[in-house]
Short mmCIF file of C-alpha atoms in Angstrom, two decimals:
data_model
loop_
_atom_site.label_atom_id
_atom_site.label_comp_id
_atom_site.label_asym_id
_atom_site.label_seq_id
_atom_site.Cartn_x
_atom_site.Cartn_y
_atom_site.Cartn_z
CA MET A 215 12.46 2.85 35.35
CA LYS A 216 12.87 4.02 31.81
CA PRO A 217 14.06 1.31 29.34
CA ILE A 218 17.20 3.27 28.57
CA PHE A 219 18.27 3.12 32.22
CA LYS A 220 17.58 -0.45 32.49
CA ARG A 221 19.68 -1.05 29.49
CA ILE A 222 22.62 1.02 30.82
CA LEU A 223 22.37 -0.73 34.13
CA PHE A 224 22.38 -4.17 32.40
CA PHE A 225 25.55 -3.38 30.49
CA VAL A 226 27.27 -1.96 33.65
CA ILE A 227 26.51 -5.18 35.47
CA LEU A 228 27.57 -7.29 32.48
CA ILE A 229 30.93 -5.53 32.05
CA GLY A 230 31.39 -5.41 35.86
CA PHE A 231 30.94 -9.19 36.07
CA TRP A 232 33.33 -9.66 33.16
CA SER A 233 36.00 -7.43 34.74
CA LEU A 234 35.47 -9.18 38.11
CA GLY A 235 35.92 -12.59 36.52
CA SER A 236 39.10 -11.41 34.77
CA ALA A 237 40.49 -9.82 37.93
CA LEU A 238 39.90 -12.89 40.14
CA GLU A 239 41.24 -15.08 37.30
CA TRP A 240 38.18 -17.26 36.98
CA TRP A 241 39.44 -17.65 33.43
CA SER A 242 42.80 -17.14 31.88
CA GLU A 243 43.57 -13.72 30.27
CA ILE A 244 44.91 -15.57 27.18
CA ILE A 245 41.70 -17.34 26.28
CA PHE A 246 39.26 -14.59 27.46
CA PRO A 247 40.92 -11.18 27.91
CA SER A 248 39.51 -8.54 30.25
CA PRO A 249 37.38 -5.57 29.19
CA LEU A 250 40.40 -3.41 29.71
CA SER A 251 42.59 -5.28 27.32
CA VAL A 252 39.81 -5.20 24.76
CA TRP A 253 39.46 -1.46 25.22
CA GLN A 254 43.25 -1.10 24.83
CA SER A 255 43.15 -3.15 21.60
CA PHE A 256 40.40 -0.83 20.43
CA VAL A 257 42.35 2.35 21.18
CA SER A 258 45.62 1.11 19.66
CA GLY A 259 43.64 -0.19 16.59
CA ILE A 260 42.22 3.36 16.14
CA GLU A 261 45.61 4.97 16.77
CA ASP A 262 47.52 2.87 14.25
CA LYS A 263 44.43 3.07 12.01
CA THR A 264 44.19 -0.77 11.37
CA LEU A 265 40.57 -0.72 12.51
CA ILE A 266 39.73 2.45 10.60
CA TYR A 267 41.17 1.08 7.31
CA GLY A 268 39.49 -2.26 7.94
CA LEU A 269 36.15 -0.57 8.56
CA ILE A 270 36.44 1.60 5.38
CA ALA A 271 37.51 -1.46 3.21
CA SER A 272 34.60 -3.44 4.60
CA PHE A 273 32.10 -0.65 4.06
CA ARG A 274 33.27 -0.12 0.50
CA ARG A 275 32.73 -3.75 -0.39
CA LEU A 276 29.38 -3.69 1.44
CA ALA A 277 28.27 -0.57 -0.41
CA ILE A 278 29.05 -2.04 -3.77
CA GLY A 279 27.72 -5.50 -3.00
CA LEU A 280 24.59 -4.34 -1.28
CA SER A 281 23.71 -1.78 -4.01
CA ILE A 282 24.09 -4.40 -6.72
CA SER A 283 22.02 -6.93 -4.65
CA LEU A 284 19.21 -4.41 -4.09
CA LEU A 285 18.99 -3.52 -7.71
CA LEU A 286 19.26 -7.07 -8.84
CA GLY A 287 16.85 -8.32 -6.21
CA THR A 288 14.35 -5.64 -7.16
CA SER A 289 14.53 -6.51 -10.79
CA ILE A 290 14.14 -10.26 -10.20
CA GLY A 291 11.29 -9.50 -7.68
CA ILE A 292 9.42 -7.38 -10.26
CA LEU A 293 9.92 -10.00 -12.97
CA ILE A 294 8.62 -12.88 -10.92
CA ALA A 295 5.73 -10.79 -9.58
CA LYS A 296 4.74 -9.77 -13.03
CA SER A 297 5.36 -12.95 -15.07
CA LYS A 298 3.71 -16.23 -14.15
CA THR A 299 6.23 -18.22 -16.10
CA ALA A 300 9.16 -16.50 -14.44
CA ASP A 301 7.57 -17.13 -11.02
CA ASP A 302 6.99 -20.83 -11.89
CA THR A 303 10.65 -21.20 -12.98
CA ILE A 304 12.96 -18.67 -11.38
CA GLY A 305 10.59 -18.15 -8.44
CA SER A 306 10.70 -21.79 -7.49
CA ILE A 307 14.51 -21.92 -6.94
CA LEU A 308 14.74 -18.58 -5.14
CA LEU A 309 13.63 -20.07 -1.84
CA ALA A 310 16.23 -22.85 -2.09
CA LEU A 311 18.93 -20.40 -2.99
CA GLN A 312 17.88 -18.29 -0.12
CA SER A 313 18.27 -21.22 2.22
CA VAL A 314 21.87 -21.68 1.24
CA PRO A 315 24.16 -19.45 3.29
CA SER A 316 25.93 -17.43 0.64
CA ILE A 317 29.32 -18.19 2.24
CA VAL A 318 29.19 -21.71 0.87
CA TRP A 319 29.62 -20.15 -2.64
CA LEU A 320 33.06 -18.93 -1.62
CA PRO A 321 35.13 -21.91 -2.96
CA LEU A 322 33.45 -21.37 -6.33
CA ALA A 323 33.79 -17.65 -6.12
CA ILE A 324 37.57 -17.98 -5.55
CA MET A 325 37.88 -20.32 -8.55
CA TRP A 326 35.99 -17.83 -10.74
CA PHE A 327 37.36 -14.56 -9.54
CA GLY A 328 40.55 -15.44 -7.68
CA LEU A 329 41.35 -14.83 -4.08
CA ASN A 330 40.46 -11.12 -4.11
CA GLU A 331 37.87 -8.47 -3.47
CA LYS A 332 35.59 -9.58 -6.38
CA ALA A 333 35.04 -13.00 -4.72
CA VAL A 334 33.93 -11.31 -1.47
CA ILE A 335 31.69 -8.82 -3.28
CA PHE A 336 30.13 -11.75 -5.14
CA ILE A 337 29.32 -13.42 -1.82
CA VAL A 338 27.78 -10.13 -0.52
CA ILE A 339 25.62 -9.86 -3.66
CA LEU A 340 24.40 -13.39 -3.27
CA GLY A 341 23.63 -12.74 0.40
CA GLY A 342 21.24 -9.85 -0.28
CA THR A 343 19.72 -10.59 -3.66
CA PHE A 344 17.38 -13.43 -3.03
CA VAL A 345 15.78 -12.02 0.10
CA MET A 346 15.20 -8.72 -1.66
CA ALA A 347 13.69 -10.46 -4.65
CA LEU A 348 11.35 -12.50 -2.45
CA ASN A 349 10.13 -9.38 -0.55
CA ILE A 350 9.59 -7.34 -3.73
CA ARG A 351 7.56 -10.18 -5.10
CA THR A 352 5.39 -10.32 -1.89
CA GLY A 353 5.03 -6.55 -1.89
CA ILE A 354 3.78 -6.30 -5.50
CA LYS A 355 1.48 -9.24 -5.17
CA ASN A 356 -0.12 -7.71 -2.07
CA VAL A 357 -0.95 -4.29 -3.49
CA PRO A 358 -4.57 -3.74 -2.54
CA PRO A 359 -6.65 -4.28 -5.66
CA LEU A 360 -8.66 -1.22 -4.78
CA TYR A 361 -5.72 1.04 -5.34
CA ILE A 362 -5.28 -0.42 -8.88
CA LYS A 363 -8.96 -0.11 -9.62
CA ALA A 364 -9.09 3.54 -8.45
CA ALA A 365 -5.94 4.36 -10.42
CA ARG A 366 -7.43 2.87 -13.65
CA THR A 367 -10.50 4.97 -13.22
CA MET A 368 -8.26 7.98 -13.12
CA GLY A 369 -6.61 7.05 -16.46
CA ALA A 370 -3.51 5.22 -15.15
CA GLY A 371 -2.32 2.02 -16.93
CA GLY A 372 0.76 0.16 -18.00
CA ILE A 373 4.15 1.55 -16.82
CA ASP A 374 2.48 4.62 -15.48
CA LEU A 375 0.25 2.43 -13.14
CA PHE A 376 3.26 0.53 -12.08
CA ARG A 377 5.45 3.66 -11.40
CA ARG A 378 2.78 5.67 -9.65
CA VAL A 379 0.80 3.11 -7.79
CA ILE A 380 1.97 -0.47 -7.67
CA PHE A 381 5.59 0.34 -6.73
CA PRO A 382 4.87 2.97 -4.12
CA ALA A 383 2.20 0.80 -2.65
CA SER A 384 4.80 -1.96 -2.14
CA ILE A 385 7.34 0.38 -0.40
CA PRO A 386 6.81 -1.24 2.93
CA HIS A 387 8.04 -4.54 1.60
CA VAL A 388 10.85 -2.79 -0.25
CA VAL A 389 12.01 -1.42 3.18
CA THR A 390 11.74 -4.83 4.89
CA GLY A 391 13.50 -6.42 1.98
CA SER A 392 16.33 -3.88 2.12
CA ARG A 393 16.71 -4.43 5.91
CA LEU A 394 16.93 -8.13 5.52
CA ALA A 395 19.27 -7.79 2.49
CA TRP A 396 21.55 -5.53 4.61
CA ALA A 397 21.56 -8.17 7.49
CA PHE A 398 22.41 -11.07 5.16
CA ALA A 399 25.01 -9.05 3.25
CA TRP A 400 26.72 -7.88 6.43
CA ARG A 401 27.00 -11.47 7.67
CA ALA A 402 28.15 -12.65 4.28
CA LEU A 403 30.74 -9.89 4.14
CA MET A 404 32.20 -10.83 7.52
CA ALA A 405 32.37 -14.50 6.69
CA GLY A 406 33.84 -13.72 3.22
CA GLU A 407 36.53 -11.55 4.60
CA LEU A 408 37.31 -13.99 7.35
CA LEU A 409 37.95 -16.67 4.85
CA SER A 410 39.55 -14.79 2.04
CA THR A 411 41.74 -11.66 1.91
CA GLY A 412 42.03 -8.17 3.32
CA PRO A 413 41.91 -5.48 4.30
CA GLY A 414 38.60 -5.50 6.12
CA LEU A 415 37.13 -6.03 9.51
CA GLY A 416 36.70 -9.78 8.97
CA TYR A 417 40.28 -10.04 7.78
CA THR A 418 41.51 -8.13 10.88
CA LEU A 419 39.68 -10.68 12.97
CA ARG A 420 41.45 -13.56 11.28
CA TYR A 421 44.82 -11.80 11.38
CA ALA A 422 44.26 -11.22 15.10
CA SER A 423 43.38 -14.89 15.58
CA ASP A 424 46.43 -16.00 13.73
CA PHE A 425 48.58 -14.06 16.15
CA GLY A 426 46.59 -15.22 19.09
CA ASP A 427 45.42 -11.68 19.98
CA MET A 428 42.10 -12.56 21.55
CA SER A 429 41.48 -8.99 22.86
CA LEU A 430 41.48 -7.75 19.27
CA VAL A 431 39.32 -10.64 18.23
CA ILE A 432 36.71 -9.71 20.86
CA CYS A 433 37.11 -5.99 19.90
CA VAL A 434 36.35 -6.65 16.28
CA MET A 435 33.44 -8.95 17.20
CA ILE A 436 31.92 -6.12 19.33
CA ILE A 437 32.40 -3.66 16.52
CA ILE A 438 30.62 -6.01 14.10
CA GLY A 439 27.77 -6.39 16.47
CA VAL A 440 27.46 -2.77 17.37
CA ILE A 441 27.45 -1.68 13.66
CA GLY A 442 24.89 -4.36 12.89
CA ALA A 443 22.63 -3.22 15.73
CA ILE A 444 22.99 0.49 14.88
CA VAL A 445 22.12 0.17 11.19
CA ASP A 446 19.21 -2.20 11.93
CA GLN A 447 17.68 -0.30 14.86
CA LEU A 448 18.56 3.28 14.14
CA ILE A 449 18.17 3.26 10.40
CA PHE A 450 16.00 0.42 9.11
CA GLN A 451 13.58 -0.10 11.98
CA ARG A 452 13.02 3.65 12.15
CA ILE A 453 12.24 3.88 8.44
CA GLU A 454 10.10 0.78 8.67
CA LYS A 455 8.01 2.24 11.53
CA ASN A 456 7.47 5.55 9.69
CA VAL A 457 6.51 3.83 6.48
CA ALA A 458 4.13 1.42 8.32
CA LYS A 459 2.45 4.41 9.95
CA ARG A 460 2.06 6.41 6.82
CA TRP A 461 1.00 3.39 4.71
CA GLY A 462 -1.63 2.78 7.39
CA LEU A 463 -0.42 -0.73 8.33
CA MET B 137 -30.05 10.70 -23.76
CA PHE B 138 -26.77 11.16 -21.79
CA LEU B 139 -26.29 7.64 -20.48
CA THR B 140 -27.95 4.65 -22.05
CA ILE B 141 -27.69 1.04 -20.92
CA ASN B 142 -29.15 -1.44 -23.46
CA ASP B 143 -29.92 -5.07 -22.88
CA LEU B 144 -27.03 -5.52 -20.45
CA ASN B 145 -26.28 -9.07 -19.25
CA LYS B 146 -23.54 -10.23 -16.93
CA GLN B 147 -22.94 -13.94 -16.26
CA PHE B 148 -20.12 -15.91 -14.77
CA ILE B 149 -19.33 -19.63 -14.54
CA ASP B 150 -18.46 -20.82 -11.04
CA GLN B 151 -16.19 -23.69 -10.05
CA ASN B 152 -18.95 -26.22 -10.45
CA ASP B 153 -19.47 -25.15 -14.10
CA ILE B 154 -22.86 -23.60 -13.22
CA THR B 155 -23.73 -20.36 -15.09
CA ASN B 156 -24.67 -17.59 -12.63
CA THR B 157 -26.62 -14.58 -13.94
CA VAL B 158 -25.57 -11.49 -12.00
CA LEU B 159 -27.42 -9.00 -14.29
CA GLN B 160 -30.25 -9.72 -16.58
CA ASP B 161 -31.61 -7.47 -19.36
CA ILE B 162 -30.73 -4.25 -17.77
CA ASN B 163 -32.05 -1.20 -19.64
CA LEU B 164 -31.61 2.24 -18.30
CA ASN B 165 -31.73 5.87 -19.65
CA VAL B 166 -30.33 8.79 -17.78
CA GLU B 167 -30.62 12.44 -18.62
CA GLN B 168 -27.73 14.76 -18.27
CA GLY B 169 -27.50 16.25 -14.75
CA GLU B 170 -29.90 13.69 -13.15
CA PHE B 171 -29.12 12.16 -9.77
CA ILE B 172 -30.00 8.45 -9.97
CA SER B 173 -29.91 5.98 -7.11
CA ILE B 174 -29.61 2.31 -7.71
CA LEU B 175 -31.20 0.65 -4.73
CA GLY B 176 -31.29 -3.07 -3.96
CA PRO B 177 -30.50 -5.78 -1.36
CA SER B 178 -27.08 -7.15 -1.17
CA GLY B 179 -26.28 -9.58 -4.05
CA CYS B 180 -28.55 -7.84 -6.58
CA GLY B 181 -25.60 -6.86 -8.78
CA LYS B 182 -25.95 -3.13 -8.30
CA SER B 183 -22.20 -2.69 -7.57
CA THR B 184 -21.39 -4.85 -10.60
CA LEU B 185 -23.56 -2.64 -12.76
CA LEU B 186 -21.67 0.42 -11.58
CA SER B 187 -18.38 -1.30 -12.14
CA ILE B 188 -19.38 -2.15 -15.68
CA VAL B 189 -20.32 1.44 -16.37
CA ALA B 190 -17.01 2.48 -14.89
CA GLY B 191 -15.27 0.17 -17.41
CA LEU B 192 -13.62 -1.95 -14.62
CA THR B 193 -15.74 -5.10 -15.27
CA SER B 194 -16.79 -6.28 -18.70
CA ALA B 195 -20.39 -7.20 -19.52
CA THR B 196 -21.31 -10.52 -21.10
CA SER B 197 -23.56 -8.78 -23.62
CA GLY B 198 -25.18 -5.41 -24.05
CA GLN B 199 -24.27 -1.78 -24.82
CA ILE B 200 -23.44 1.20 -22.63
CA ASN B 201 -23.20 4.66 -24.14
CA VAL B 202 -22.03 7.73 -22.22
CA ASP B 203 -22.42 11.00 -24.03
CA GLY B 204 -22.41 9.27 -27.34
CA HIS B 205 -19.44 7.05 -26.73
CA SER B 206 -19.56 3.26 -26.22
CA ILE B 207 -17.91 2.15 -23.00
CA SER B 208 -15.44 -0.64 -22.79
CA LYS B 209 -12.64 0.51 -20.43
CA PRO B 210 -12.13 3.04 -17.59
CA GLY B 211 -11.91 6.69 -18.61
CA LYS B 212 -11.57 10.08 -17.10
CA ASP B 213 -15.10 10.97 -18.29
CA ARG B 214 -16.41 8.78 -15.42
CA GLY B 215 -15.18 9.48 -11.89
CA VAL B 216 -15.62 6.75 -9.36
CA VAL B 217 -16.03 6.97 -5.65
CA PHE B 218 -15.74 3.55 -3.95
CA GLN B 219 -17.11 2.47 -0.58
CA GLU B 220 -13.52 2.68 0.78
CA PRO B 221 -11.83 5.98 0.18
CA ALA B 222 -9.07 4.27 -1.87
CA LEU B 223 -6.69 7.25 -1.37
CA PHE B 224 -3.07 6.54 -1.86
CA PRO B 225 -1.46 6.53 1.58
CA TRP B 226 1.99 7.69 0.38
CA LEU B 227 0.54 10.91 -1.06
CA THR B 228 -0.78 13.93 0.80
CA VAL B 229 -4.38 15.11 0.35
CA LYS B 230 -3.30 17.49 -2.28
CA GLU B 231 -1.14 15.05 -4.12
CA ASN B 232 -3.95 12.51 -4.09
CA VAL B 233 -6.36 15.05 -5.68
CA ILE B 234 -3.94 16.03 -8.44
CA PHE B 235 -3.12 12.35 -9.17
CA PRO B 236 -5.48 12.19 -12.21
CA LEU B 237 -4.40 15.59 -13.50
CA LYS B 238 -0.73 14.99 -13.95
CA LYS B 239 -0.78 14.46 -17.64
CA GLU B 240 -3.04 17.20 -18.89
CA MET B 241 -1.86 20.15 -16.80
CA SER B 242 1.18 21.75 -15.19
CA LYS B 243 1.67 21.13 -11.50
CA SER B 244 0.64 24.68 -10.46
CA GLU B 245 -2.49 24.56 -12.53
CA ALA B 246 -3.29 21.12 -11.08
CA ILE B 247 -2.91 22.50 -7.59
CA THR B 248 -5.19 25.41 -8.29
CA HIS B 249 -7.65 22.97 -9.64
CA ALA B 250 -7.34 20.58 -6.66
CA LYS B 251 -7.82 23.40 -4.22
CA LYS B 252 -11.14 24.39 -5.92
CA TYR B 253 -12.48 20.96 -5.35
CA LEU B 254 -11.02 20.55 -1.89
CA LYS B 255 -12.82 23.84 -1.09
CA MET B 256 -16.02 22.25 -2.21
CA VAL B 257 -15.62 19.50 0.27
CA GLN B 258 -14.39 21.97 2.87
CA LEU B 259 -10.89 20.45 3.32
CA THR B 260 -8.56 23.36 2.25
CA ASN B 261 -6.98 23.24 5.75
CA TYR B 262 -5.71 19.66 5.16
CA LEU B 263 -3.82 20.04 1.91
CA ASP B 264 -0.56 18.68 3.21
CA HIS B 265 -2.04 16.01 5.52
CA TYR B 266 -1.58 12.35 4.89
CA PRO B 267 -4.73 10.20 4.65
CA HIS B 268 -3.96 8.30 7.85
CA GLU B 269 -4.22 11.64 9.67
CA LEU B 270 -7.83 12.15 8.55
CA SER B 271 -11.12 10.56 9.81
CA GLY B 272 -13.04 8.15 7.55
CA GLY B 273 -15.50 10.84 6.57
CA MET B 274 -12.76 13.32 5.66
CA GLN B 275 -10.98 10.72 3.62
CA GLN B 276 -14.17 9.97 1.73
CA ARG B 277 -14.54 13.74 1.03
CA VAL B 278 -11.02 13.76 -0.40
CA ALA B 279 -11.97 10.84 -2.63
CA ILE B 280 -14.95 12.78 -3.82
CA ALA B 281 -12.79 15.84 -4.53
CA ARG B 282 -10.37 13.61 -6.36
CA ALA B 283 -13.05 12.24 -8.58
CA LEU B 284 -14.53 15.68 -9.26
CA ALA B 285 -11.12 17.12 -10.05
CA MET B 286 -10.96 15.08 -13.23
CA ASP B 287 -14.09 16.97 -14.29
CA PRO B 288 -15.97 13.78 -15.30
CA THR B 289 -19.26 14.12 -17.01
CA LEU B 290 -20.54 11.13 -14.88
CA LEU B 291 -19.93 10.58 -11.22
CA LEU B 292 -20.26 6.96 -10.15
CA MET B 293 -20.65 6.32 -6.47
CA ASP B 294 -20.66 2.79 -4.96
CA GLU B 295 -22.19 2.99 -1.44
CA PRO B 296 -19.79 5.80 -0.68
CA PHE B 297 -21.17 6.55 2.72
CA GLY B 298 -21.87 2.89 3.73
CA ALA B 299 -18.95 2.67 6.12
CA LEU B 300 -19.56 5.93 7.87
CA ASP B 301 -21.48 6.74 11.09
CA GLU B 302 -24.98 8.18 10.84
CA GLN B 303 -24.06 11.75 11.68
CA THR B 304 -21.18 12.02 9.26
CA ARG B 305 -23.25 10.37 6.61
CA SER B 306 -26.05 12.89 7.02
CA ARG B 307 -23.56 15.81 6.86
CA LEU B 308 -21.99 14.32 3.65
CA HIS B 309 -25.52 13.91 2.11
CA THR B 310 -26.04 17.67 2.40
CA GLN B 311 -22.53 18.34 0.99
CA LEU B 312 -23.05 16.00 -1.92
CA GLU B 313 -26.36 17.52 -2.75
CA SER B 314 -24.88 21.04 -2.89
CA ILE B 315 -21.91 19.76 -4.96
CA TRP B 316 -24.34 18.18 -7.39
CA ARG B 317 -26.37 21.38 -7.55
CA ASP B 318 -23.23 23.48 -8.23
CA THR B 319 -21.41 21.23 -10.69
CA LYS B 320 -24.49 19.84 -12.45
CA LYS B 321 -22.84 16.44 -12.73
CA THR B 322 -24.84 13.38 -13.63
CA ILE B 323 -24.61 11.05 -10.66
CA LEU B 324 -25.14 7.24 -10.47
CA PHE B 325 -25.34 6.41 -6.73
CA VAL B 326 -25.43 2.80 -5.56
CA THR B 327 -26.94 2.22 -2.07
CA HIS B 328 -28.89 -0.21 0.00
CA SER B 329 -30.36 2.48 2.07
CA ILE B 330 -33.92 3.55 1.11
CA THR B 331 -33.74 6.77 3.10
CA GLU B 332 -30.54 7.78 1.49
CA SER B 333 -31.91 7.21 -2.05
CA ILE B 334 -35.08 9.16 -1.29
CA LYS B 335 -33.08 12.00 0.32
CA LEU B 336 -30.72 12.40 -2.62
CA SER B 337 -32.04 11.26 -5.89
CA ASP B 338 -34.36 12.37 -8.70
CA ARG B 339 -35.08 8.80 -9.62
CA ILE B 340 -34.59 5.51 -7.74
CA ILE B 341 -33.89 2.40 -9.76
CA VAL B 342 -35.04 -0.52 -7.60
CA MET B 343 -33.25 -3.79 -8.31
CA GLY B 344 -34.25 -7.29 -7.44
CA THR B 345 -31.96 -10.23 -6.86
CA GLN B 346 -31.27 -13.65 -8.26
CA PRO B 347 -30.89 -12.74 -11.08
CA GLY B 348 -30.28 -8.99 -10.82
CA VAL B 349 -32.97 -7.21 -12.66
CA ILE B 350 -34.49 -3.75 -12.56
CA LEU B 351 -37.88 -4.08 -10.73
CA THR B 352 -39.03 -0.50 -11.11
CA ASP B 353 -37.98 3.06 -11.72
CA ILE B 354 -39.44 5.51 -9.26
CA LYS B 355 -39.51 9.26 -9.79
CA VAL B 356 -38.87 11.25 -6.54
CA ASP B 357 -40.83 14.42 -7.12
CA ILE B 358 -40.12 16.13 -3.76
CA PRO B 359 -38.80 19.71 -3.51
CA ARG B 360 -35.31 20.09 -1.99
CA PRO B 361 -34.23 20.35 0.81
CA ARG B 362 -36.23 17.23 1.48
CA GLU B 363 -35.93 17.27 5.27
CA ASP B 364 -38.86 19.71 5.16
CA HIS B 365 -41.05 17.21 3.36
CA LYS B 366 -41.05 14.28 5.70
CA GLN B 367 -44.66 13.15 4.85
CA GLU B 368 -43.85 12.75 1.11
CA MET B 369 -40.63 10.98 1.89
CA ILE B 370 -42.49 8.39 3.96
CA GLU B 371 -44.98 7.85 1.22
CA ILE B 372 -42.24 7.06 -1.26
CA GLU B 373 -40.46 4.90 1.27
CA GLU B 374 -43.54 2.82 1.64
CA HIS B 375 -43.89 2.52 -2.14
CA VAL B 376 -40.27 1.41 -2.47
CA MET B 377 -40.65 -1.02 0.39
CA GLN B 378 -43.46 -2.91 -1.40
CA TYR B 379 -40.97 -3.84 -4.08
CA LEU B 380 -38.12 -4.48 -1.82
CA LYS B 381 -39.74 -6.55 0.79
CA LYS B 382 -40.18 -9.57 -1.40
CA GLU B 383 -36.49 -9.30 -2.49
CA ILE B 384 -35.23 -8.97 1.12
CA ASP B 385 -37.30 -12.02 2.12
CA LYS B 386 -35.76 -13.90 -0.78
CA VAL B 387 -32.23 -12.95 0.40
CA VAL B 388 -32.99 -13.80 3.98
CA SER B 389 -34.61 -17.20 3.22
CA GLY B 390 -31.59 -17.97 1.04
CA GLU B 391 -29.27 -17.23 3.95
CA LEU B 392 -31.29 -19.35 6.48
#
């Protein structure tokens, strides 16, 4: 059986079991709504555009935050790959910063920027920057010395060598870094929105929770998961695979 | 004299503060258009010597002159072909070959130029392929075309066919020989294969190890193509072997 059929069958069984459990009242509709109510929440959310506005607002923040974090992360990565002093100083705290979930910065962010969009974007930026920086550093440090030697014999040096050889050679790590930065930023965004202010998917989730609308809660959770999986598998993993093939990895 | 190497020494100090001599008192003169092989067992410093001529490694003392210029850093007057093809995997064959030409000519000029050298290595059908789509032998031919495209006066080759199978190697020998005949480049060719050096070169510089020194300089006076002169090739091989045997024994006993 093809993997795609196995997958479809799996979801059919999963949703079937869920419907069955709801129909036979193995659990209460209030604490765990049936697939049908979740679907109805989804349809009405699309019809009254709450979900659409939420999605657009979230993606706007994500786009701003992720772009800044990719740029910032790349700059820091290049700096610590190229300067020993920077690596010994900034480099040493990066791993520690990376281990701190960026959402724990929210209280500070709210103090600094107020309870608004800026605070959430700040959290998103922190979510993506460090992992990007670490990957860029690894990428640059692992450029095969032979490429650099060959380029030097062909008259390349300085900025030219960096632009034409070192950076392109580290593209596989740039892609991995971006994929991880996206994943961290997406999680940070949802957490940030959940705890701060709307509109946004995360905010819709909290709003639904405040009103005890568990079917909308589940609906938003599924949307968050599906978007995450689509971006990761259909976009990043595909690029990663192509790059790995061309780069001969 | 086109290439002169005078009293070249290369030493390095290892972790135990012991001075290791890689190359000792290397002197070599090469005429323009000569095909020179540098032959020696592993560890004799032949690749280091080539790397110093390329400007990638610095010598401890001594002088190298190419075409009247003293050498201290890499330059486009010296094209290098490494044992690994060293092509850039993110560029196509064509883009790899025009890599060194970007600064001095327009893109269309560079492409015309690249095509000329890719024709020389018979790869014009692979202009838009990526390196990972080519075999090892084809990749190495692209690397040769890339080095030639800079139009260097000196071509430095560091065991360029060492990683290839016997048949491919033999075909590339023929191709390299005709490229050399057509372009009249001076070639410095590092190898550990006696047959390869006899088949290709005008002179064989035999090197000994620990420290790396030049043992002898043998002129190969056999008409080309040399496949037709097996007997003379065997005589030279025996001659070279007399020098090398002692060195190989030295390496082997060191390893045991």
